[in-house]
Amino acid sequence: MNALERLLNRLLSLDGETADDLAGLSGKVIQLELLNTGQPVISLIVNEHAIRVDTDYAGTGDVLIRGTPLDLLVYMRSSAGDRQTVTGNMEIRGDLGLAQDFQRLLRSFEVDWEEQAARLVGDTLARKASNIVAMGADFLQHLKSKIEMDLSEYALYETEVLPERDEIEHFNHSVDTLRDDLERLKQRFHRLSADDA
């Protein structure tokens, strides 16, 4: 885990804004449990400018995020307001606000790779490499969107984990009707009670 911790903190140091946002989470413990991997719970202990990675953390974390690696990847890259953020076997226990802050921090993480490359090889070569990478990133973004759409359709239609929009609207309408009926029954009961008195 020391290698993971060093890599994570090195990457964080390359993005000044994320490092500043990290200070706001100082003292918090975010635990990740990767289902179906046999890995122990990974505790991310946030300090002002770094994250300590611990698999033997004795305490209870502020939040536990558990799911398969794919579920966690989708969660970490989704926007905090996305209705499909928690999917599949995902489970979040504890401070939900902290989970959302951590999710936002990961989404906003952005390293200026062109600047880092320019320090090593010069501006011209770094710009050319950046253009090639940008073309690859566009392809990967398209691929990511396709995979997310396929996974969403699979969850909706094949495994029936997610309800269809019509089912949700029917359920909400039924709840509204039941609530209104209950309110009318309550008012009628009060009138009958008043008449008997």
JSON list of C-alpha atoms in Angstrom, two decimals:
[
{"chain": "A", "resi": 1, "resn": "MET", "atom": "CA", "xyz": [0.00, 0.00, 0.00]},
{"chain": "A", "resi": 2, "resn": "ASN", "atom": "CA", "xyz": [3.02, 2.31, 0.41]},
{"chain": "A", "resi": 3, "resn": "ALA", "atom": "CA", "xyz": [3.47, 2.42, -3.37]},
{"chain": "A", "resi": 4, "resn": "LEU", "atom": "CA", "xyz": [-0.23, 3.26, -3.85]},
{"chain": "A", "resi": 5, "resn": "GLU", "atom": "CA", "xyz": [0.00, 5.97, -1.20]},
{"chain": "A", "resi": 6, "resn": "ARG", "atom": "CA", "xyz": [3.10, 7.52, -2.81]},
{"chain": "A", "resi": 7, "resn": "LEU", "atom": "CA", "xyz": [1.51, 7.45, -6.28]},
{"chain": "A", "resi": 8, "resn": "LEU", "atom": "CA", "xyz": [-1.77, 8.93, -5.00]},
{"chain": "A", "resi": 9, "resn": "ASN", "atom": "CA", "xyz": [-0.03, 11.77, -3.17]},
{"chain": "A", "resi": 10, "resn": "ARG", "atom": "CA", "xyz": [2.31, 12.45, -6.09]},
{"chain": "A", "resi": 11, "resn": "LEU", "atom": "CA", "xyz": [-0.70, 12.81, -8.42]},
{"chain": "A", "resi": 12, "resn": "LEU", "atom": "CA", "xyz": [-2.51, 15.04, -5.92]},
{"chain": "A", "resi": 13, "resn": "SER", "atom": "CA", "xyz": [0.54, 17.30, -5.70]},
{"chain": "A", "resi": 14, "resn": "LEU", "atom": "CA", "xyz": [0.33, 17.89, -9.48]},
{"chain": "A", "resi": 15, "resn": "ASP", "atom": "CA", "xyz": [-3.12, 19.50, -9.16]},
{"chain": "A", "resi": 16, "resn": "GLY", "atom": "CA", "xyz": [-2.99, 22.52, -6.85]},
{"chain": "A", "resi": 17, "resn": "GLU", "atom": "CA", "xyz": [-6.77, 23.01, -6.70]},
{"chain": "A", "resi": 18, "resn": "THR", "atom": "CA", "xyz": [-7.42, 19.41, -5.65]},
{"chain": "A", "resi": 19, "resn": "ALA", "atom": "CA", "xyz": [-4.68, 19.67, -3.02]},
{"chain": "A", "resi": 20, "resn": "ASP", "atom": "CA", "xyz": [-6.41, 22.79, -1.64]},
{"chain": "A", "resi": 21, "resn": "ASP", "atom": "CA", "xyz": [-9.80, 21.01, -1.63]},
{"chain": "A", "resi": 22, "resn": "LEU", "atom": "CA", "xyz": [-8.17, 18.10, 0.20]},
{"chain": "A", "resi": 23, "resn": "ALA", "atom": "CA", "xyz": [-7.39, 20.41, 3.12]},
{"chain": "A", "resi": 24, "resn": "GLY", "atom": "CA", "xyz": [-11.15, 20.80, 3.67]},
{"chain": "A", "resi": 25, "resn": "LEU", "atom": "CA", "xyz": [-11.42, 17.05, 4.32]},
{"chain": "A", "resi": 26, "resn": "SER", "atom": "CA", "xyz": [-8.50, 16.99, 6.78]},
{"chain": "A", "resi": 27, "resn": "GLY", "atom": "CA", "xyz": [-9.01, 14.58, 9.66]},
{"chain": "A", "resi": 28, "resn": "LYS", "atom": "CA", "xyz": [-11.64, 12.52, 7.83]},
{"chain": "A", "resi": 29, "resn": "VAL", "atom": "CA", "xyz": [-11.40, 8.78, 7.18]},
{"chain": "A", "resi": 30, "resn": "ILE", "atom": "CA", "xyz": [-12.94, 7.41, 3.99]},
{"chain": "A", "resi": 31, "resn": "GLN", "atom": "CA", "xyz": [-13.11, 3.63, 3.79]},
{"chain": "A", "resi": 32, "resn": "LEU", "atom": "CA", "xyz": [-13.42, 1.71, 0.51]},
{"chain": "A", "resi": 33, "resn": "GLU", "atom": "CA", "xyz": [-14.47, -1.94, 0.44]},
{"chain": "A", "resi": 34, "resn": "LEU", "atom": "CA", "xyz": [-13.97, -3.62, -2.93]},
{"chain": "A", "resi": 35, "resn": "LEU", "atom": "CA", "xyz": [-16.47, -6.47, -3.19]},
{"chain": "A", "resi": 36, "resn": "ASN", "atom": "CA", "xyz": [-15.48, -9.74, -4.89]},
{"chain": "A", "resi": 37, "resn": "THR", "atom": "CA", "xyz": [-11.75, -8.95, -4.75]},
{"chain": "A", "resi": 38, "resn": "GLY", "atom": "CA", "xyz": [-10.67, -10.49, -1.45]},
{"chain": "A", "resi": 39, "resn": "GLN", "atom": "CA", "xyz": [-8.96, -7.19, -0.58]},
{"chain": "A", "resi": 40, "resn": "PRO", "atom": "CA", "xyz": [-9.18, -5.77, 2.95]},
{"chain": "A", "resi": 41, "resn": "VAL", "atom": "CA", "xyz": [-11.04, -2.52, 3.55]},
{"chain": "A", "resi": 42, "resn": "ILE", "atom": "CA", "xyz": [-8.86, 0.37, 2.39]},
{"chain": "A", "resi": 43, "resn": "SER", "atom": "CA", "xyz": [-8.91, 3.38, 4.71]},
{"chain": "A", "resi": 44, "resn": "LEU", "atom": "CA", "xyz": [-7.98, 6.74, 3.22]},
{"chain": "A", "resi": 45, "resn": "ILE", "atom": "CA", "xyz": [-6.94, 8.97, 6.11]},
{"chain": "A", "resi": 46, "resn": "VAL", "atom": "CA", "xyz": [-6.95, 12.55, 4.90]},
{"chain": "A", "resi": 47, "resn": "ASN", "atom": "CA", "xyz": [-4.36, 14.98, 6.22]},
{"chain": "A", "resi": 48, "resn": "GLU", "atom": "CA", "xyz": [-4.07, 18.61, 5.18]},
{"chain": "A", "resi": 49, "resn": "HIS", "atom": "CA", "xyz": [-2.06, 17.99, 2.00]},
{"chain": "A", "resi": 50, "resn": "ALA", "atom": "CA", "xyz": [-1.86, 14.21, 1.67]},
{"chain": "A", "resi": 51, "resn": "ILE", "atom": "CA", "xyz": [-3.75, 10.96, 2.01]},
{"chain": "A", "resi": 52, "resn": "ARG", "atom": "CA", "xyz": [-2.50, 8.05, 4.10]},
{"chain": "A", "resi": 53, "resn": "VAL", "atom": "CA", "xyz": [-3.58, 4.62, 2.83]},
{"chain": "A", "resi": 54, "resn": "ASP", "atom": "CA", "xyz": [-4.10, 2.01, 5.55]},
{"chain": "A", "resi": 55, "resn": "THR", "atom": "CA", "xyz": [-5.49, -1.52, 5.39]},
{"chain": "A", "resi": 56, "resn": "ASP", "atom": "CA", "xyz": [-5.18, -2.11, 9.15]},
{"chain": "A", "resi": 57, "resn": "TYR", "atom": "CA", "xyz": [-7.07, 0.93, 10.41]},
{"chain": "A", "resi": 58, "resn": "ALA", "atom": "CA", "xyz": [-8.52, 0.02, 13.81]},
{"chain": "A", "resi": 59, "resn": "GLY", "atom": "CA", "xyz": [-11.14, 2.75, 14.10]},
{"chain": "A", "resi": 60, "resn": "THR", "atom": "CA", "xyz": [-14.42, 3.33, 12.35]},
{"chain": "A", "resi": 61, "resn": "GLY", "atom": "CA", "xyz": [-14.26, 5.57, 9.31]},
{"chain": "A", "resi": 62, "resn": "ASP", "atom": "CA", "xyz": [-16.44, 8.61, 8.79]},
{"chain": "A", "resi": 63, "resn": "VAL", "atom": "CA", "xyz": [-17.91, 6.96, 5.69]},
{"chain": "A", "resi": 64, "resn": "LEU", "atom": "CA", "xyz": [-17.76, 3.46, 4.17]},
{"chain": "A", "resi": 65, "resn": "ILE", "atom": "CA", "xyz": [-18.22, 3.12, 0.42]},
{"chain": "A", "resi": 66, "resn": "ARG", "atom": "CA", "xyz": [-18.59, -0.48, -0.67]},
{"chain": "A", "resi": 67, "resn": "GLY", "atom": "CA", "xyz": [-19.14, -2.02, -4.07]},
{"chain": "A", "resi": 68, "resn": "THR", "atom": "CA", "xyz": [-17.48, -3.88, -6.90]},
{"chain": "A", "resi": 69, "resn": "PRO", "atom": "CA", "xyz": [-14.52, -2.13, -8.54]},
{"chain": "A", "resi": 70, "resn": "LEU", "atom": "CA", "xyz": [-16.75, -1.27, -11.53]},
{"chain": "A", "resi": 71, "resn": "ASP", "atom": "CA", "xyz": [-19.50, 0.15, -9.28]},
{"chain": "A", "resi": 72, "resn": "LEU", "atom": "CA", "xyz": [-16.93, 2.27, -7.44]},
{"chain": "A", "resi": 73, "resn": "LEU", "atom": "CA", "xyz": [-15.40, 3.49, -10.70]},
{"chain": "A", "resi": 74, "resn": "VAL", "atom": "CA", "xyz": [-18.83, 4.57, -12.02]},
{"chain": "A", "resi": 75, "resn": "TYR", "atom": "CA", "xyz": [-19.62, 6.23, -8.67]},
{"chain": "A", "resi": 76, "resn": "MET", "atom": "CA", "xyz": [-16.34, 8.11, -8.48]},
{"chain": "A", "resi": 77, "resn": "ARG", "atom": "CA", "xyz": [-16.65, 9.45, -12.03]},
{"chain": "A", "resi": 78, "resn": "SER", "atom": "CA", "xyz": [-20.38, 10.35, -11.80]},
{"chain": "A", "resi": 79, "resn": "SER", "atom": "CA", "xyz": [-21.59, 13.80, -10.91]},
{"chain": "A", "resi": 80, "resn": "ALA", "atom": "CA", "xyz": [-22.80, 14.14, -7.33]},
{"chain": "A", "resi": 81, "resn": "GLY", "atom": "CA", "xyz": [-26.37, 14.92, -8.42]},
{"chain": "A", "resi": 82, "resn": "ASP", "atom": "CA", "xyz": [-26.62, 12.02, -10.88]},
{"chain": "A", "resi": 83, "resn": "ARG", "atom": "CA", "xyz": [-29.62, 9.81, -10.03]},
{"chain": "A", "resi": 84, "resn": "GLN", "atom": "CA", "xyz": [-27.71, 6.70, -11.17]},
{"chain": "A", "resi": 85, "resn": "THR", "atom": "CA", "xyz": [-24.67, 7.49, -9.01]},
{"chain": "A", "resi": 86, "resn": "VAL", "atom": "CA", "xyz": [-25.26, 4.55, -6.65]},
{"chain": "A", "resi": 87, "resn": "THR", "atom": "CA", "xyz": [-25.78, 1.46, -8.76]},
{"chain": "A", "resi": 88, "resn": "GLY", "atom": "CA", "xyz": [-25.48, -2.31, -8.58]},
{"chain": "A", "resi": 89, "resn": "ASN", "atom": "CA", "xyz": [-24.07, -3.50, -5.26]},
{"chain": "A", "resi": 90, "resn": "MET", "atom": "CA", "xyz": [-23.05, 0.01, -4.14]},
{"chain": "A", "resi": 91, "resn": "GLU", "atom": "CA", "xyz": [-23.63, 0.85, -0.51]},
{"chain": "A", "resi": 92, "resn": "ILE", "atom": "CA", "xyz": [-22.68, 4.00, 1.38]},
{"chain": "A", "resi": 93, "resn": "ARG", "atom": "CA", "xyz": [-22.76, 4.08, 5.18]},
{"chain": "A", "resi": 94, "resn": "GLY", "atom": "CA", "xyz": [-21.96, 7.02, 7.40]},
{"chain": "A", "resi": 95, "resn": "ASP", "atom": "CA", "xyz": [-21.44, 10.63, 6.39]},
{"chain": "A", "resi": 96, "resn": "LEU", "atom": "CA", "xyz": [-23.14, 10.94, 2.97]},
{"chain": "A", "resi": 97, "resn": "GLY", "atom": "CA", "xyz": [-22.00, 14.56, 2.67]},
{"chain": "A", "resi": 98, "resn": "LEU", "atom": "CA", "xyz": [-18.39, 13.43, 3.02]},
{"chain": "A", "resi": 99, "resn": "ALA", "atom": "CA", "xyz": [-18.94, 10.75, 0.37]},
{"chain": "A", "resi": 100, "resn": "GLN", "atom": "CA", "xyz": [-20.24, 13.44, -2.00]},
{"chain": "A", "resi": 101, "resn": "ASP", "atom": "CA", "xyz": [-17.35, 15.79, -1.17]},
{"chain": "A", "resi": 102, "resn": "PHE", "atom": "CA", "xyz": [-14.88, 12.98, -1.89]},
{"chain": "A", "resi": 103, "resn": "GLN", "atom": "CA", "xyz": [-16.70, 12.17, -5.14]},
{"chain": "A", "resi": 104, "resn": "ARG", "atom": "CA", "xyz": [-16.56, 15.84, -6.20]},
{"chain": "A", "resi": 105, "resn": "LEU", "atom": "CA", "xyz": [-12.86, 15.99, -5.31]},
{"chain": "A", "resi": 106, "resn": "LEU", "atom": "CA", "xyz": [-12.12, 13.00, -7.54]},
{"chain": "A", "resi": 107, "resn": "ARG", "atom": "CA", "xyz": [-14.21, 14.41, -10.39]},
{"chain": "A", "resi": 108, "resn": "SER", "atom": "CA", "xyz": [-12.45, 17.78, -10.26]},
{"chain": "A", "resi": 109, "resn": "PHE", "atom": "CA", "xyz": [-8.98, 16.19, -10.13]},
{"chain": "A", "resi": 110, "resn": "GLU", "atom": "CA", "xyz": [-7.15, 17.33, -13.22]},
{"chain": "A", "resi": 111, "resn": "VAL", "atom": "CA", "xyz": [-3.44, 17.31, -13.93]},
{"chain": "A", "resi": 112, "resn": "ASP", "atom": "CA", "xyz": [-2.01, 19.56, -16.65]},
{"chain": "A", "resi": 113, "resn": "TRP", "atom": "CA", "xyz": [-0.01, 16.77, -18.29]},
{"chain": "A", "resi": 114, "resn": "GLU", "atom": "CA", "xyz": [1.17, 19.07, -21.08]},
{"chain": "A", "resi": 115, "resn": "GLU", "atom": "CA", "xyz": [2.82, 21.35, -18.52]},
{"chain": "A", "resi": 116, "resn": "GLN", "atom": "CA", "xyz": [4.42, 18.39, -16.77]},
{"chain": "A", "resi": 117, "resn": "ALA", "atom": "CA", "xyz": [5.70, 16.99, -20.10]},
{"chain": "A", "resi": 118, "resn": "ALA", "atom": "CA", "xyz": [6.99, 20.44, -21.18]},
{"chain": "A", "resi": 119, "resn": "ARG", "atom": "CA", "xyz": [9.25, 20.47, -18.13]},
{"chain": "A", "resi": 120, "resn": "LEU", "atom": "CA", "xyz": [10.84, 17.24, -19.36]},
{"chain": "A", "resi": 121, "resn": "VAL", "atom": "CA", "xyz": [10.92, 17.51, -23.17]},
{"chain": "A", "resi": 122, "resn": "GLY", "atom": "CA", "xyz": [10.15, 21.13, -24.07]},
{"chain": "A", "resi": 123, "resn": "ASP", "atom": "CA", "xyz": [7.04, 22.97, -25.24]},
{"chain": "A", "resi": 124, "resn": "THR", "atom": "CA", "xyz": [6.89, 21.86, -28.90]},
{"chain": "A", "resi": 125, "resn": "LEU", "atom": "CA", "xyz": [7.22, 18.15, -28.30]},
{"chain": "A", "resi": 126, "resn": "ALA", "atom": "CA", "xyz": [4.88, 18.33, -25.30]},
{"chain": "A", "resi": 127, "resn": "ARG", "atom": "CA", "xyz": [2.21, 20.11, -27.42]},
{"chain": "A", "resi": 128, "resn": "LYS", "atom": "CA", "xyz": [2.41, 17.42, -30.14]},
{"chain": "A", "resi": 129, "resn": "ALA", "atom": "CA", "xyz": [2.17, 14.68, -27.56]},
{"chain": "A", "resi": 130, "resn": "SER", "atom": "CA", "xyz": [-0.77, 16.50, -25.95]},
{"chain": "A", "resi": 131, "resn": "ASN", "atom": "CA", "xyz": [-2.64, 16.61, -29.28]},
{"chain": "A", "resi": 132, "resn": "ILE", "atom": "CA", "xyz": [-2.18, 12.86, -29.74]},
{"chain": "A", "resi": 133, "resn": "VAL", "atom": "CA", "xyz": [-3.35, 12.23, -26.19]},
{"chain": "A", "resi": 134, "resn": "ALA", "atom": "CA", "xyz": [-6.38, 14.51, -26.74]},
{"chain": "A", "resi": 135, "resn": "MET", "atom": "CA", "xyz": [-7.43, 12.43, -29.76]},
{"chain": "A", "resi": 136, "resn": "GLY", "atom": "CA", "xyz": [-7.07, 9.29, -27.65]},
{"chain": "A", "resi": 137, "resn": "ALA", "atom": "CA", "xyz": [-9.04, 10.92, -24.82]},
{"chain": "A", "resi": 138, "resn": "ASP", "atom": "CA", "xyz": [-11.89, 11.75, -27.21]},
{"chain": "A", "resi": 139, "resn": "PHE", "atom": "CA", "xyz": [-12.00, 8.11, -28.28]},
{"chain": "A", "resi": 140, "resn": "LEU", "atom": "CA", "xyz": [-11.92, 6.93, -24.65]},
{"chain": "A", "resi": 141, "resn": "GLN", "atom": "CA", "xyz": [-14.69, 9.40, -23.71]},
{"chain": "A", "resi": 142, "resn": "HIS", "atom": "CA", "xyz": [-16.85, 8.05, -26.51]},
{"chain": "A", "resi": 143, "resn": "LEU", "atom": "CA", "xyz": [-16.07, 4.49, -25.39]},
{"chain": "A", "resi": 144, "resn": "LYS", "atom": "CA", "xyz": [-16.85, 5.39, -21.74]},
{"chain": "A", "resi": 145, "resn": "SER", "atom": "CA", "xyz": [-20.22, 6.89, -22.75]},
{"chain": "A", "resi": 146, "resn": "LYS", "atom": "CA", "xyz": [-21.05, 3.78, -24.77]},
{"chain": "A", "resi": 147, "resn": "ILE", "atom": "CA", "xyz": [-20.12, 1.45, -21.88]},
{"chain": "A", "resi": 148, "resn": "GLU", "atom": "CA", "xyz": [-22.13, 3.52, -19.37]},
{"chain": "A", "resi": 149, "resn": "MET", "atom": "CA", "xyz": [-25.16, 3.47, -21.67]},
{"chain": "A", "resi": 150, "resn": "ASP", "atom": "CA", "xyz": [-24.82, -0.29, -22.18]},
{"chain": "A", "resi": 151, "resn": "LEU", "atom": "CA", "xyz": [-24.46, -0.87, -18.41]},
{"chain": "A", "resi": 152, "resn": "SER", "atom": "CA", "xyz": [-27.47, 1.35, -17.72]},
{"chain": "A", "resi": 153, "resn": "GLU", "atom": "CA", "xyz": [-29.59, -0.53, -20.25]},
{"chain": "A", "resi": 154, "resn": "TYR", "atom": "CA", "xyz": [-28.38, -3.86, -18.84]},
{"chain": "A", "resi": 155, "resn": "ALA", "atom": "CA", "xyz": [-29.31, -2.79, -15.28]},
{"chain": "A", "resi": 156, "resn": "LEU", "atom": "CA", "xyz": [-32.68, -1.51, -16.49]},
{"chain": "A", "resi": 157, "resn": "TYR", "atom": "CA", "xyz": [-33.82, -4.23, -18.86]},
{"chain": "A", "resi": 158, "resn": "GLU", "atom": "CA", "xyz": [-31.80, -7.40, -18.25]},
{"chain": "A", "resi": 159, "resn": "THR", "atom": "CA", "xyz": [-31.33, -7.59, -14.48]},
{"chain": "A", "resi": 160, "resn": "GLU", "atom": "CA", "xyz": [-34.30, -5.31, -13.72]},
{"chain": "A", "resi": 161, "resn": "VAL", "atom": "CA", "xyz": [-32.27, -3.71, -10.91]},
{"chain": "A", "resi": 162, "resn": "LEU", "atom": "CA", "xyz": [-33.48, -0.26, -11.92]},
{"chain": "A", "resi": 163, "resn": "PRO", "atom": "CA", "xyz": [-37.21, 0.43, -12.34]},
{"chain": "A", "resi": 164, "resn": "GLU", "atom": "CA", "xyz": [-38.50, 2.01, -15.52]},
{"chain": "A", "resi": 165, "resn": "ARG", "atom": "CA", "xyz": [-39.67, 5.64, -15.46]},
{"chain": "A", "resi": 166, "resn": "ASP", "atom": "CA", "xyz": [-43.35, 4.60, -15.87]},
{"chain": "A", "resi": 167, "resn": "GLU", "atom": "CA", "xyz": [-43.09, 2.30, -12.84]},
{"chain": "A", "resi": 168, "resn": "ILE", "atom": "CA", "xyz": [-41.59, 5.11, -10.73]},
{"chain": "A", "resi": 169, "resn": "GLU", "atom": "CA", "xyz": [-44.30, 7.56, -11.80]},
{"chain": "A", "resi": 170, "resn": "HIS", "atom": "CA", "xyz": [-47.04, 4.99, -11.09]},
{"chain": "A", "resi": 171, "resn": "PHE", "atom": "CA", "xyz": [-45.55, 4.29, -7.65]},
{"chain": "A", "resi": 172, "resn": "ASN", "atom": "CA", "xyz": [-45.32, 8.03, -6.85]},
{"chain": "A", "resi": 173, "resn": "HIS", "atom": "CA", "xyz": [-48.92, 8.55, -8.01]},
{"chain": "A", "resi": 174, "resn": "SER", "atom": "CA", "xyz": [-50.08, 5.64, -5.82]},
{"chain": "A", "resi": 175, "resn": "VAL", "atom": "CA", "xyz": [-48.27, 7.09, -2.81]},
{"chain": "A", "resi": 176, "resn": "ASP", "atom": "CA", "xyz": [-49.88, 10.50, -3.42]},
{"chain": "A", "resi": 177, "resn": "THR", "atom": "CA", "xyz": [-53.34, 8.92, -3.73]},
{"chain": "A", "resi": 178, "resn": "LEU", "atom": "CA", "xyz": [-52.85, 6.89, -0.55]},
{"chain": "A", "resi": 179, "resn": "ARG", "atom": "CA", "xyz": [-51.66, 9.98, 1.36]},
{"chain": "A", "resi": 180, "resn": "ASP", "atom": "CA", "xyz": [-54.70, 11.99, 0.18]},
{"chain": "A", "resi": 181, "resn": "ASP", "atom": "CA", "xyz": [-57.08, 9.14, 1.09]},
{"chain": "A", "resi": 182, "resn": "LEU", "atom": "CA", "xyz": [-55.49, 8.86, 4.52]},
{"chain": "A", "resi": 183, "resn": "GLU", "atom": "CA", "xyz": [-55.85, 12.61, 5.10]},
{"chain": "A", "resi": 184, "resn": "ARG", "atom": "CA", "xyz": [-59.56, 12.48, 4.13]},
{"chain": "A", "resi": 185, "resn": "LEU", "atom": "CA", "xyz": [-60.08, 9.51, 6.45]},
{"chain": "A", "resi": 186, "resn": "LYS", "atom": "CA", "xyz": [-58.37, 11.35, 9.28]},
{"chain": "A", "resi": 187, "resn": "GLN", "atom": "CA", "xyz": [-60.58, 14.43, 8.77]},
{"chain": "A", "resi": 188, "resn": "ARG", "atom": "CA", "xyz": [-63.71, 12.28, 8.66]},
{"chain": "A", "resi": 189, "resn": "PHE", "atom": "CA", "xyz": [-62.67, 10.51, 11.87]},
{"chain": "A", "resi": 190, "resn": "HIS", "atom": "CA", "xyz": [-62.18, 13.90, 13.60]},
{"chain": "A", "resi": 191, "resn": "ARG", "atom": "CA", "xyz": [-65.64, 15.07, 12.42]},
{"chain": "A", "resi": 192, "resn": "LEU", "atom": "CA", "xyz": [-67.27, 11.87, 13.67]},
{"chain": "A", "resi": 193, "resn": "SER", "atom": "CA", "xyz": [-65.44, 12.16, 16.99]},
{"chain": "A", "resi": 194, "resn": "ALA", "atom": "CA", "xyz": [-66.60, 15.78, 17.35]},
{"chain": "A", "resi": 195, "resn": "ASP", "atom": "CA", "xyz": [-70.22, 14.78, 16.53]},
{"chain": "A", "resi": 196, "resn": "ASP", "atom": "CA", "xyz": [-70.18, 12.05, 19.21]},
{"chain": "A", "resi": 197, "resn": "ALA", "atom": "CA", "xyz": [-68.87, 14.50, 21.82]}
]
